[in-house]
PDB file of C-alpha atoms in Angstrom:
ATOM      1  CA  UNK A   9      -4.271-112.630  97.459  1.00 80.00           C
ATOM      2  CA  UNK A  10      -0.756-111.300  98.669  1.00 86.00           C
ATOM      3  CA  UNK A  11      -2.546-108.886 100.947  1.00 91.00           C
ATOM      4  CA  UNK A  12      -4.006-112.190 102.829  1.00 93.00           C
ATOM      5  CA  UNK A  13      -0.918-113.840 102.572  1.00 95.00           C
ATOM      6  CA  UNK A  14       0.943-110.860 104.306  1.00 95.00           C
ATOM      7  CA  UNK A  15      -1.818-110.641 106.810  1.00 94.00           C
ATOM      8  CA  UNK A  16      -1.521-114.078 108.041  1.00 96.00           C
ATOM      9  CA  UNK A  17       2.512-113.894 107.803  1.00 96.00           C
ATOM     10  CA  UNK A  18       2.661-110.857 110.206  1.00 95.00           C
ATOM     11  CA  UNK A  19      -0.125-112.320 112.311  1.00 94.00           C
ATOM     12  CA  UNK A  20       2.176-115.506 112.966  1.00 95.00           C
ATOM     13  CA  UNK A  21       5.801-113.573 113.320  1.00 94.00           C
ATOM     14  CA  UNK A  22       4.440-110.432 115.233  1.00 90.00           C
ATOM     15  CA  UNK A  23       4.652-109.778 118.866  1.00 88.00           C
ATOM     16  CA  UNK A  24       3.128-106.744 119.106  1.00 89.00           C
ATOM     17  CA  UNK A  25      -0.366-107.462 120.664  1.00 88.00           C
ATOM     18  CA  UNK A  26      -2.100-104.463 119.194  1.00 92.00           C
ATOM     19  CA  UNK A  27      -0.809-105.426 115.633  1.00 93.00           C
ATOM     20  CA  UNK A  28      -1.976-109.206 116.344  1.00 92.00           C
ATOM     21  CA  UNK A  29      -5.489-108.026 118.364  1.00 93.00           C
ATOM     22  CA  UNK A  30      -6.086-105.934 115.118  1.00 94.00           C
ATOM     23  CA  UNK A  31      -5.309-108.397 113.063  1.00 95.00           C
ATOM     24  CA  UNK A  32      -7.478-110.914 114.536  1.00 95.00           C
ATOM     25  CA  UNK A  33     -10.486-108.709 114.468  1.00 96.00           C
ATOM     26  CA  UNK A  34     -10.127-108.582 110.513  1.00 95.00           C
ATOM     27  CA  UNK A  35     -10.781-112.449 110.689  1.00 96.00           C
ATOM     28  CA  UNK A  36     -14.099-113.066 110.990  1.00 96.00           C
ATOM     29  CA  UNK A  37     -15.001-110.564 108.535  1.00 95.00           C
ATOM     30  CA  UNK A  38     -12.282-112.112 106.343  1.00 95.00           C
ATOM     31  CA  UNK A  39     -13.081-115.703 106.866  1.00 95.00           C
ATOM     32  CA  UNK A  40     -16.760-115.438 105.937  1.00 94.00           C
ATOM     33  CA  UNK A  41     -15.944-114.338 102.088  1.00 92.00           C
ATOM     34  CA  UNK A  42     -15.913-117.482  99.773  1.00 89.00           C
ATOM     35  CA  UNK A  43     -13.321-115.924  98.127  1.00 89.00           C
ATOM     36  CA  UNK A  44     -10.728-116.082 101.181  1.00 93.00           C
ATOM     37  CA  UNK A  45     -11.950-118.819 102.421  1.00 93.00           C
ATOM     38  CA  UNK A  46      -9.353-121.514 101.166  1.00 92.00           C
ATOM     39  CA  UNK A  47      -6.378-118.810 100.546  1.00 94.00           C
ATOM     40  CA  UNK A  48      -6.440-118.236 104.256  1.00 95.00           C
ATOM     41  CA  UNK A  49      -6.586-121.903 105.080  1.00 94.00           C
ATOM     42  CA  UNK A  50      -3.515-122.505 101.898  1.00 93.00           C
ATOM     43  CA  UNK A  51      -1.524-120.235 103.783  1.00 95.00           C
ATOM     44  CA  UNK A  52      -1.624-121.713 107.033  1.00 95.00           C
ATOM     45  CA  UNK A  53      -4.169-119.874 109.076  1.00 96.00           C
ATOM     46  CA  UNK A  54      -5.490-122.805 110.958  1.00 95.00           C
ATOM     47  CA  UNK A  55      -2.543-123.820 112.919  1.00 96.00           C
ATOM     48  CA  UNK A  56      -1.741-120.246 113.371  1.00 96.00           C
ATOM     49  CA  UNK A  57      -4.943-119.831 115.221  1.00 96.00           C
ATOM     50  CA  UNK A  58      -4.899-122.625 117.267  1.00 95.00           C
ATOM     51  CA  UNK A  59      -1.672-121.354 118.649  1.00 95.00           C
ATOM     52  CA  UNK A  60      -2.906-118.134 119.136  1.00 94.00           C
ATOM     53  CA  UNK A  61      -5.949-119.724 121.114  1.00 94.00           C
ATOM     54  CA  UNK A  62      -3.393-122.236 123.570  1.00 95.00           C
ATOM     55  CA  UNK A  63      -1.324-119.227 124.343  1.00 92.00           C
ATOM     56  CA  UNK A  64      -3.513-116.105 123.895  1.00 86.00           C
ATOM     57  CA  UNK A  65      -5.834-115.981 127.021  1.00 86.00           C
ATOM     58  CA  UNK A  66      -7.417-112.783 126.352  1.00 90.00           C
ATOM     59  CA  UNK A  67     -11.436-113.322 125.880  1.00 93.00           C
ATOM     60  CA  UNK A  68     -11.633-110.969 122.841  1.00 93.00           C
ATOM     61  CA  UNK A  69      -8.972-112.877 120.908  1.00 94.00           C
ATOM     62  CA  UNK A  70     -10.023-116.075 121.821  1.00 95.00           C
ATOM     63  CA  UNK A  71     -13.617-115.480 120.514  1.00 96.00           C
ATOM     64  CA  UNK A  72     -12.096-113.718 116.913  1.00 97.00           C
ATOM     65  CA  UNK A  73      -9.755-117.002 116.996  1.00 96.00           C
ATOM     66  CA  UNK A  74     -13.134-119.249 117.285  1.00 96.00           C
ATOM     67  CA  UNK A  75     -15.390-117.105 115.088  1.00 97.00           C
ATOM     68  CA  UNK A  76     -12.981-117.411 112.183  1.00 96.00           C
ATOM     69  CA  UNK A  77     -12.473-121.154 112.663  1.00 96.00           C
ATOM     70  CA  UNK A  78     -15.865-121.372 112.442  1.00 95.00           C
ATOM     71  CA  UNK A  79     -16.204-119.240 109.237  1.00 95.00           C
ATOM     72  CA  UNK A  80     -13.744-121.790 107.927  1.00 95.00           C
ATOM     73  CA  UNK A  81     -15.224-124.858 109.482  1.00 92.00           C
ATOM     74  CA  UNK A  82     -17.013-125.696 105.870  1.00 88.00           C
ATOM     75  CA  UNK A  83     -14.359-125.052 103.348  1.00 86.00           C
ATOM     76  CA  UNK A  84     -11.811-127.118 105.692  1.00 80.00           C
ATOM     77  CA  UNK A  85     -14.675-129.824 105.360  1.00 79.00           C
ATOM     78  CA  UNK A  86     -14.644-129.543 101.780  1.00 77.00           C
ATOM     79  CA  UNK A  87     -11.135-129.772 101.040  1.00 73.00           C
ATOM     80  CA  UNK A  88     -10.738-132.920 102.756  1.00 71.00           C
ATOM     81  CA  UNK A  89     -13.816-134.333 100.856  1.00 76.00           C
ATOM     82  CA  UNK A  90     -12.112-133.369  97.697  1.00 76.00           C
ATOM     83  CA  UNK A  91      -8.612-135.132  98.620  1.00 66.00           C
TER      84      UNK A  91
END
């Protein structure tokens, strides 16, 4: 839990691009665990991302952005259901 809670903190105060592009790449992989599916989203991964995809315009980071939102997509769904 506090390593995905570090993760997402450095990937919103870093501006090192090879820190963030590595970062991003974890993601996906990240994303599509049940498990890490709603800490990510409690610690404010979401609006991190869609930051990341307004101001990022690199094709790589754009697609990691999109293929974690998407990994998220149902759990988001959920939650909302649920409140």
């Amino acid at each position: 839990k506090l390593f995905l809670q570090e993760l997402v903190t450095i990937l919103d105060e870093t501006n090192y691009d090879k820190l963030s592009l590595t970062l991003i790449r974890m993601l996906p992989y990240l994303s599509s665990n049940i498990n890490t599916k709603s800490m990510l989203i409690q610690f404010n991964l979401v609006p991190i991302l869609e930051r990341i995809l307004k101001t990022n315009h690199n094709y790589k980071v754009q697609r990691y952005c999109l293929l974690t939102l998407r990994n998220l997509s149902d759990q988001i769904i959920h939650m909302v259901m649920v409140n």
